[in-house]
Short mmCIF file of C-alpha atoms in Angstrom, two decimals:
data_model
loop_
_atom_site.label_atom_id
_atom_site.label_comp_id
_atom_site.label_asym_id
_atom_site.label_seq_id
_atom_site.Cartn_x
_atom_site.Cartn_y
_atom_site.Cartn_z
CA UNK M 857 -29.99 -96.29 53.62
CA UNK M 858 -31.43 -94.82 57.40
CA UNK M 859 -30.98 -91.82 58.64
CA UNK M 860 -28.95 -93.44 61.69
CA UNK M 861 -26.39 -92.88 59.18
CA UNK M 862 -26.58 -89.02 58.96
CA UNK M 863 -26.92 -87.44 62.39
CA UNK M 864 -24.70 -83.98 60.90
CA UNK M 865 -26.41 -82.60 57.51
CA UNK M 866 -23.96 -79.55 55.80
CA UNK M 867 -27.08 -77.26 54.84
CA UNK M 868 -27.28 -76.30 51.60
CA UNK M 869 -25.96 -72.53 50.98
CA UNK M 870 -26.86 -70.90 47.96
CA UNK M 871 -24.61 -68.12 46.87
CA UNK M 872 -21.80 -70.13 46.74
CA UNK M 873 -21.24 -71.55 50.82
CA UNK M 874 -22.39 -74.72 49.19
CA UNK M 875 -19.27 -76.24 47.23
CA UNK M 876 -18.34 -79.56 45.71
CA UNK M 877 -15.70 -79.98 47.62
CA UNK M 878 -17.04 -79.25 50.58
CA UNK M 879 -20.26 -81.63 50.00
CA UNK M 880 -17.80 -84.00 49.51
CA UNK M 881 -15.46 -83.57 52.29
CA UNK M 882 -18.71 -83.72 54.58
CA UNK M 883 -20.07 -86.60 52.77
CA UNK M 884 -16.47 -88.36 53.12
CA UNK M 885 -16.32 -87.48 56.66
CA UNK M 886 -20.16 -89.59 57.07
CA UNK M 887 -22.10 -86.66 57.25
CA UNK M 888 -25.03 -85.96 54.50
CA UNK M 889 -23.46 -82.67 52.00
CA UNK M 890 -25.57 -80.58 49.70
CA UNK M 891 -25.43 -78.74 47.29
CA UNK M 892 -27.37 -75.57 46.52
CA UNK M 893 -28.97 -75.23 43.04
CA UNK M 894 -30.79 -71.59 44.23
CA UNK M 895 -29.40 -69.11 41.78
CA UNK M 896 -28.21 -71.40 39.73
CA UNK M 897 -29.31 -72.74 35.85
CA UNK M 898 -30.36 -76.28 35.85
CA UNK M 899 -26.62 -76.70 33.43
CA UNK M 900 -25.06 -75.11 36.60
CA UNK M 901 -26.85 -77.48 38.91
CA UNK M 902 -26.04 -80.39 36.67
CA UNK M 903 -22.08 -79.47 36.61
CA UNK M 904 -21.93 -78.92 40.36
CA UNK M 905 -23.71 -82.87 40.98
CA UNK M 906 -20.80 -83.69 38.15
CA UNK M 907 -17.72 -82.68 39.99
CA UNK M 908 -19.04 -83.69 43.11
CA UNK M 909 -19.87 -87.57 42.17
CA UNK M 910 -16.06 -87.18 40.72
CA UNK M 911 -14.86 -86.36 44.41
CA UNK M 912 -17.09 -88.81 46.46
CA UNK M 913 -19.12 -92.02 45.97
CA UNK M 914 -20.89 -91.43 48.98
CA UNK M 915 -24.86 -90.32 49.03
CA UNK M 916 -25.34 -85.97 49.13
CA UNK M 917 -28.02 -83.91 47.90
CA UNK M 918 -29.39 -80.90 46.27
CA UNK M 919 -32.03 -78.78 47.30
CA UNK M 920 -34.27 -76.10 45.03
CA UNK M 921 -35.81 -73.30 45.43
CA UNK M 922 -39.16 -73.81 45.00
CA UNK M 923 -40.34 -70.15 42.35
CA UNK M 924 -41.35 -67.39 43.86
CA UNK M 925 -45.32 -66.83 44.13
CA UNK M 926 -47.65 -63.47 45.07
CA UNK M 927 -47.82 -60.06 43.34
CA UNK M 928 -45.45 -57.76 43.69
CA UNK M 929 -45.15 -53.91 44.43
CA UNK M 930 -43.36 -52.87 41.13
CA UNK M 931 -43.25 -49.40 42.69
CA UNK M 932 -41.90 -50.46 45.90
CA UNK M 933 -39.23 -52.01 44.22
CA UNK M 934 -38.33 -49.18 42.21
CA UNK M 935 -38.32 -46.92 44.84
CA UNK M 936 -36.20 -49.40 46.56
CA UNK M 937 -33.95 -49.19 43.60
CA UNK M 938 -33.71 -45.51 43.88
CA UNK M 939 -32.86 -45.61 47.65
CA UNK M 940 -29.74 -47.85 47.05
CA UNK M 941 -28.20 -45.46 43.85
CA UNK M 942 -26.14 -43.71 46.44
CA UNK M 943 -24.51 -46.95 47.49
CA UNK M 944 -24.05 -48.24 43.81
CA UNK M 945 -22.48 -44.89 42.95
CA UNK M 946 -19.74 -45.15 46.34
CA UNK M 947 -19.52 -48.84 44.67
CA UNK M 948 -18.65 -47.90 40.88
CA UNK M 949 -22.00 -49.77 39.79
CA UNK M 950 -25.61 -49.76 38.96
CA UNK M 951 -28.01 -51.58 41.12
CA UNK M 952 -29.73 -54.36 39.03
CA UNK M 953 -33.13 -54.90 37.67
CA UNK M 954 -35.83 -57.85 38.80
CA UNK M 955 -35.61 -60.60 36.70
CA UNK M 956 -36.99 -64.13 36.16
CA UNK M 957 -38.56 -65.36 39.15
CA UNK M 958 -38.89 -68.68 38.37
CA UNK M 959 -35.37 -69.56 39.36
CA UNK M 960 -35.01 -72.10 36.31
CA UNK M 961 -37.52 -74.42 38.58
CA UNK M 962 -38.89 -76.18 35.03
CA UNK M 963 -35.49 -77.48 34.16
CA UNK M 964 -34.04 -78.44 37.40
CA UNK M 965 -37.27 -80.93 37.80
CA UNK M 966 -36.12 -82.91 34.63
CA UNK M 967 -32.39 -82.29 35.15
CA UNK M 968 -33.35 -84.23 38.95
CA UNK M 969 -35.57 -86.97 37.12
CA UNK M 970 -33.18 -87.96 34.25
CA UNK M 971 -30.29 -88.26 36.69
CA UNK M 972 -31.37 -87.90 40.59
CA UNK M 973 -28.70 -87.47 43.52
CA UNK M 974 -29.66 -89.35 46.69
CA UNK M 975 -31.73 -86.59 48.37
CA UNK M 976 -33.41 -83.77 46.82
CA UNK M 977 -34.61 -80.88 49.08
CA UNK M 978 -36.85 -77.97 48.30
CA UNK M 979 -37.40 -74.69 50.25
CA UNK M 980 -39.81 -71.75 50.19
CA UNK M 981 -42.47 -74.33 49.45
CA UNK M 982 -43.40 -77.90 48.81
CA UNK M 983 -43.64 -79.77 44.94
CA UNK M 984 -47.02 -80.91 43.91
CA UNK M 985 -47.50 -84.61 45.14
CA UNK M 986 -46.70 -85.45 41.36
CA UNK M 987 -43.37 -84.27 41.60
CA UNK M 988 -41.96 -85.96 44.65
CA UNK M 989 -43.54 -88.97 43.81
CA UNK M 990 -41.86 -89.11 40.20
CA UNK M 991 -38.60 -88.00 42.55
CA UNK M 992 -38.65 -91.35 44.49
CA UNK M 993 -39.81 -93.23 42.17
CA UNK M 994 -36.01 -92.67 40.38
CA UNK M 995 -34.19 -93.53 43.50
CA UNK M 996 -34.29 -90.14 45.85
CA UNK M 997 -35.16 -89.00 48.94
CA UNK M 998 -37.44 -85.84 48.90
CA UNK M 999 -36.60 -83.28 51.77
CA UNK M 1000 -39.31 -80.40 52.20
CA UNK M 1001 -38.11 -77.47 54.90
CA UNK M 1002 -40.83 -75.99 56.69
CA UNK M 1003 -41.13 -73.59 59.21
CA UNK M 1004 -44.48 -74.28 60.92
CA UNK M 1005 -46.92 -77.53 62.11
CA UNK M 1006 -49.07 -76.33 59.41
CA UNK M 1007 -46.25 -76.71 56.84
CA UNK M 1008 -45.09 -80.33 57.98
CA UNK M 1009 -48.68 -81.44 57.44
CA UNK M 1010 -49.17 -80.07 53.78
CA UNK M 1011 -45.78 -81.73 53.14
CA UNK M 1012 -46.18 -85.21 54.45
CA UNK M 1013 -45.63 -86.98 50.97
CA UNK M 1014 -42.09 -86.24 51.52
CA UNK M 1015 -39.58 -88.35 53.01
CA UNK M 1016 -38.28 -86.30 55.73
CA UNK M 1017 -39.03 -82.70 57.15
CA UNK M 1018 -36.31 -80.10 57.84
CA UNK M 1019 -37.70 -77.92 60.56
CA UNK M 1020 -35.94 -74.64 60.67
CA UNK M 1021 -36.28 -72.32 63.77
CA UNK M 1022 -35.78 -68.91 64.06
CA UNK M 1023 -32.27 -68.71 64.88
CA UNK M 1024 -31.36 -70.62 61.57
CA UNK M 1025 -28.85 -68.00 59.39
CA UNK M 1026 -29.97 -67.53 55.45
CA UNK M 1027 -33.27 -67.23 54.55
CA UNK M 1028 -36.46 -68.07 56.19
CA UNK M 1029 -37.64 -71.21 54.15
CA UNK M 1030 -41.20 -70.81 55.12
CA UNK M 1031 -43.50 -71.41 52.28
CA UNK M 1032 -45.17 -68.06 52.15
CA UNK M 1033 -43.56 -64.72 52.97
CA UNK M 1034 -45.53 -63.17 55.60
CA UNK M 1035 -44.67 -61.70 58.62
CA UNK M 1036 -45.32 -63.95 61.14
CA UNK M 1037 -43.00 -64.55 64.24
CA UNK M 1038 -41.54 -67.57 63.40
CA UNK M 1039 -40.82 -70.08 66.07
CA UNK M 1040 -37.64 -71.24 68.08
CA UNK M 1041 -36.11 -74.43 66.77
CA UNK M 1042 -37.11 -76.55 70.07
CA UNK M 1043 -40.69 -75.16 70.15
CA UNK M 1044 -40.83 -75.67 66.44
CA UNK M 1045 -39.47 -79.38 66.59
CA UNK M 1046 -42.05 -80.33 69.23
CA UNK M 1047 -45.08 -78.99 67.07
CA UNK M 1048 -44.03 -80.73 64.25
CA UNK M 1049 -43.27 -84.05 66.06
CA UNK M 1050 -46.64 -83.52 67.12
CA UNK M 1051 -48.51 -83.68 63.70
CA UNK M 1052 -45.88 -86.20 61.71
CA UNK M 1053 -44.08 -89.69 61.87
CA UNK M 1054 -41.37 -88.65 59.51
CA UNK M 1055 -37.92 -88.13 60.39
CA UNK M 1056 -37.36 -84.45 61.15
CA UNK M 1057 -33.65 -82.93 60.29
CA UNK M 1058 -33.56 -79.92 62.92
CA UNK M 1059 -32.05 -76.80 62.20
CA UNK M 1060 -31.44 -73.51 63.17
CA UNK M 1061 -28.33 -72.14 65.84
CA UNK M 1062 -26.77 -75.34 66.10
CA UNK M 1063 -22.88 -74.70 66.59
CA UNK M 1064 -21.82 -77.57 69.40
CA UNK M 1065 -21.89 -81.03 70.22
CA UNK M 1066 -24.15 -80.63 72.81
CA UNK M 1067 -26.96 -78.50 70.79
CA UNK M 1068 -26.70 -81.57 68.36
CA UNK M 1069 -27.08 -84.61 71.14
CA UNK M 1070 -30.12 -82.31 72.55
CA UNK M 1071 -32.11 -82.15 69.41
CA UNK M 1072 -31.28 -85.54 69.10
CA UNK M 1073 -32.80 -86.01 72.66
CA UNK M 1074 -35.96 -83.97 71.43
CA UNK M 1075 -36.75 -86.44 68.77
CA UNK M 1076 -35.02 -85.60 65.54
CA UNK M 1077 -33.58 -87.76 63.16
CA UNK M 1078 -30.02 -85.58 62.40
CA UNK M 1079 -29.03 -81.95 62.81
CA UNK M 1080 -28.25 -79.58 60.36
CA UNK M 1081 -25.94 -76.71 60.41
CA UNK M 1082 -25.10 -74.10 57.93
CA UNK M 1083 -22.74 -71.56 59.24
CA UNK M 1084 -20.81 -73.90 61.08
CA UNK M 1085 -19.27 -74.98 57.65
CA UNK M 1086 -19.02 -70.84 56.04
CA UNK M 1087 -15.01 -70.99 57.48
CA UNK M 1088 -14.27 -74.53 56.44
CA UNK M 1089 -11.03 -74.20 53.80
CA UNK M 1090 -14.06 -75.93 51.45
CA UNK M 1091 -16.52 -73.61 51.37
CA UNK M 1092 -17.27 -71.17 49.13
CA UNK M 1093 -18.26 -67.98 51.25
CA UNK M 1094 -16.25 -64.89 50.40
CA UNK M 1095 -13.39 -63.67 52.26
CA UNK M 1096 -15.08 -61.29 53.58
CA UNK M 1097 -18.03 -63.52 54.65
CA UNK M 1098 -15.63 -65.95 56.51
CA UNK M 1099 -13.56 -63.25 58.58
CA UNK M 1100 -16.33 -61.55 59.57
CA UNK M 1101 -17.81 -64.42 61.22
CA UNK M 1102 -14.91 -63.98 63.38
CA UNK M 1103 -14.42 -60.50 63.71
CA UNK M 1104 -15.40 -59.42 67.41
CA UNK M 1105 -17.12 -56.02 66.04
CA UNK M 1106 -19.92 -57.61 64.06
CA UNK M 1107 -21.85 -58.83 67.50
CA UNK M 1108 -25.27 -60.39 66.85
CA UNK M 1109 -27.64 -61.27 64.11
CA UNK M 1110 -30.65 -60.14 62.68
CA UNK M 1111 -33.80 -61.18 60.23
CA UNK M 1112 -33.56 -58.87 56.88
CA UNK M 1113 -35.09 -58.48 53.83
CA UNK M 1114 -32.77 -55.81 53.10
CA UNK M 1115 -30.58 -57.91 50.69
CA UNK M 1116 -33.34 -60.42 48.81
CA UNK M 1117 -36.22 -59.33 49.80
CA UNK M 1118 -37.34 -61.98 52.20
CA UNK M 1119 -36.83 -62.50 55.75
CA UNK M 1120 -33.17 -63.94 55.98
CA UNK M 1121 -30.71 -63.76 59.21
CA UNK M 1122 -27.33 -62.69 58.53
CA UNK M 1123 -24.59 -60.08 60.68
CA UNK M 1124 -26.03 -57.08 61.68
CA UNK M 1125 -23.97 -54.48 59.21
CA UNK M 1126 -24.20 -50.98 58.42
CA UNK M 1127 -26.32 -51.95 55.12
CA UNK M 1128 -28.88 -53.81 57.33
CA UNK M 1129 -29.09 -51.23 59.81
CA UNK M 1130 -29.82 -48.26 57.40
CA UNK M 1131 -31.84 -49.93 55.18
CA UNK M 1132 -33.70 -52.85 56.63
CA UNK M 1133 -37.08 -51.17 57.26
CA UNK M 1134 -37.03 -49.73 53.48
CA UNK M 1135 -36.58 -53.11 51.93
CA UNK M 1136 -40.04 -54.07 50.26
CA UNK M 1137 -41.16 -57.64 50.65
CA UNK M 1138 -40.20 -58.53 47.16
CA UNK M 1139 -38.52 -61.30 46.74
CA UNK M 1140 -36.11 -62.25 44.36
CA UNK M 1141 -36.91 -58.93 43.02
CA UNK M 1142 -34.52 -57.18 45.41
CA UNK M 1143 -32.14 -59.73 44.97
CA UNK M 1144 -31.75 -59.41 42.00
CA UNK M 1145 -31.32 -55.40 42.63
CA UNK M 1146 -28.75 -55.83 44.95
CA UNK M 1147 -26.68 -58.55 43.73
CA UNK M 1148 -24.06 -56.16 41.56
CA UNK M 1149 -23.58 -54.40 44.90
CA UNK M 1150 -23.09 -57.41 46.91
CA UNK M 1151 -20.54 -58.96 44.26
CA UNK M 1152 -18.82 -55.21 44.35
CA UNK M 1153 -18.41 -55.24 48.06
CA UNK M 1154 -17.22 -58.12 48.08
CA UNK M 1155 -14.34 -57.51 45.66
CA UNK M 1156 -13.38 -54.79 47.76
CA UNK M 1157 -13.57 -56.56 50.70
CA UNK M 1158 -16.07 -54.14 52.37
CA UNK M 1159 -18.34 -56.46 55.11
CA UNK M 1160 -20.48 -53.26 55.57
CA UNK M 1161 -22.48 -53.63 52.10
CA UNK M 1162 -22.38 -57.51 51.94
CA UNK M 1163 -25.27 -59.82 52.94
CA UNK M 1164 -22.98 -61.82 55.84
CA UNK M 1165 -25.91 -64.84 56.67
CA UNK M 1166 -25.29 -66.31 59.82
CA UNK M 1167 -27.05 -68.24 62.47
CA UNK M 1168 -27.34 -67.27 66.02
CA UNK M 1169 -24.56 -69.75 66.97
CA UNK M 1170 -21.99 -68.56 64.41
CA UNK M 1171 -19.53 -67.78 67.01
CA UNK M 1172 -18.39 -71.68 66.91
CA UNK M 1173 -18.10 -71.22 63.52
CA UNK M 1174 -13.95 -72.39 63.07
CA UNK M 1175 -11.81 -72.44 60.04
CA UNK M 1176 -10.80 -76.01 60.87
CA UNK M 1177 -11.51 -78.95 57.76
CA UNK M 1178 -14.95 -79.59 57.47
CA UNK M 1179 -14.03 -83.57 58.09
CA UNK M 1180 -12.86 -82.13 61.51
CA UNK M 1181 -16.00 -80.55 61.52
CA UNK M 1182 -18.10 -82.98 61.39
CA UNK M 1183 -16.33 -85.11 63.76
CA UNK M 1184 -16.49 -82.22 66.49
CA UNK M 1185 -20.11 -82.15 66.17
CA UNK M 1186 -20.79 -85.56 66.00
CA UNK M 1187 -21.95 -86.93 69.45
CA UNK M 1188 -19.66 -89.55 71.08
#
């Protein structure tokens, strides 16, 4: 297996962008599908590589979150809290409370060893050396994202590097939450290329054929895209999510922690705008706040009080099949 065989990578999308079927339907069309086990229990994780071996023999992957490290400002939080009970009365709900922070990390790791899909990816941090060598030992490809040089040289046990710019949609997958300016994709990718021989999977804006064939050109081993699969009739992204990627009013993107916690770029909505610079860097603590008024919006279809991720290129974001997908961004 090379990865001449997998210039278009379907980013993983946790929240539910990241479906079997769509893995699948990528994977079919000869592009590299994964899954997304953040937010999800290691049985949940387990099911999803289940259905998705049922629909496709072909390789895919699943990436995890690596858990969430630092202290955080209980008060800040709360007073976070407080700040949103306006919007979770206008909703019907109460906003949540912090929970584990571990995101079920433990479990996942043997879940992955006693029964390993191709790749396995991890964001928000690398696995001790231990781990990723026990990883391909059983078979799989370890993919570490990282957002800096200095990240793709603490990570060089894995196989390949994602390198995620700064117009990437989702969440920031740097390893520490700080607030650093992070870097353009094509600045990013020629740092990196500068410190490692591993294959690098670029990411971050890509919409086109062409961005694709020029990261290619820049040195890196496939392109992934994210948003460019949120419309696909496979994916899992709300209603509301998918039309407003296509809705002329919502115009540009922005970095957040307003919904999680941690920098993440999404659609620049009313919730961002009123209450990004309140939003504590406490993350998943504020996800977890926010989550019953994200599901809530969403069931009323409001795209005003949902977290709507996006990259900067989602305006070439179509609700074609994601087979067609693939084979629009594949370069000739």
């Amino acid at each position: 297996m090379t990865w001449a065989e997998f210039l278009i990578v379907q980013a993983p999308m946790a929240g539910g962008g990241s479906t079997p079927e769509l893995v699948a339907a990528v994977a079919g069309a000869g592009g590299l599908g994964f899954l997304a086990a953040g937010y999800r229990t290691a049985s949940a994780m387990r099911d999803e590589i289940d259905r998705t071996r049922a629909l496709t023999s072909r390789p895919f992957g699943v990436n995890v979150f690596m858990p969430a490290a630092g202290e955080v400002d209980h008060a800040a939080v709360a007073a976070y809290r407080e700040r949103l009970r306006p919007e979770a009365a206008r909703l019907g709900v109460e906003a949540g409370v912090p929970g584990a922070r571990d995101d079920d990390y433990d479990a996942k790791i043997k879940a992955l060893l006693d029964d390993p899909p191709a790749f396995v990816g991890f964001t928000f941090g690398c696995p001790d050396a231990e781990v990723i060598r026990a990883l391909q030992s059983r078979g799989a490809k370890v993919i570490v994202t990282v957002t800096t040089d200095a990240e793709a040289r603490s990570a060089s046990a894995a196989d390949a590097l994602c390198v995620q710019g700064a117009e990437a949609g989702g969440h920031r997958g740097s390893f520490a939450d700080t607030a650093e300016e992070p870097l353009a994709l094509r600045e990013l990718l020629a740092r990196v290329r500068g410190v490692t021989g591993r294959p690098l999977i670029a990411a971050g804006g890509l919409g086109t054929r062409e961005d694709v064939a020029d990261v290619l050109a820049r040195g890196a081993a496939a392109a992934q895209l994210g948003t460019a699969f949120l419309r696909c009739p496979e994916s899992g992204a709300s209603s509301v999510h998918k039309a407003a990627l296509a809705d002329p009013r919502f115009t540009t993107t922005a970095m957040t922690r307003a919904f999680s916690g941690r920098p993440a770029r999404g659609l620049v909505n009313r919730f961002l705008a009123e209450h990004d610079a309140h939003a504590p860097a406490a993350y998943p603590d504020v996800h977890f706040v926010t989550s019953p008024l994200r599901r809530a919006a969403a069931a009323r279809n409001d795209p005003d009080t949902v977290s709507l991720w996006a990259g900067e290129g989602f305006r070439h974001a179509t609700d074609a099949p994601a087979a067609e997908v693939v084979a629009a961004l594949t370069p000739r």
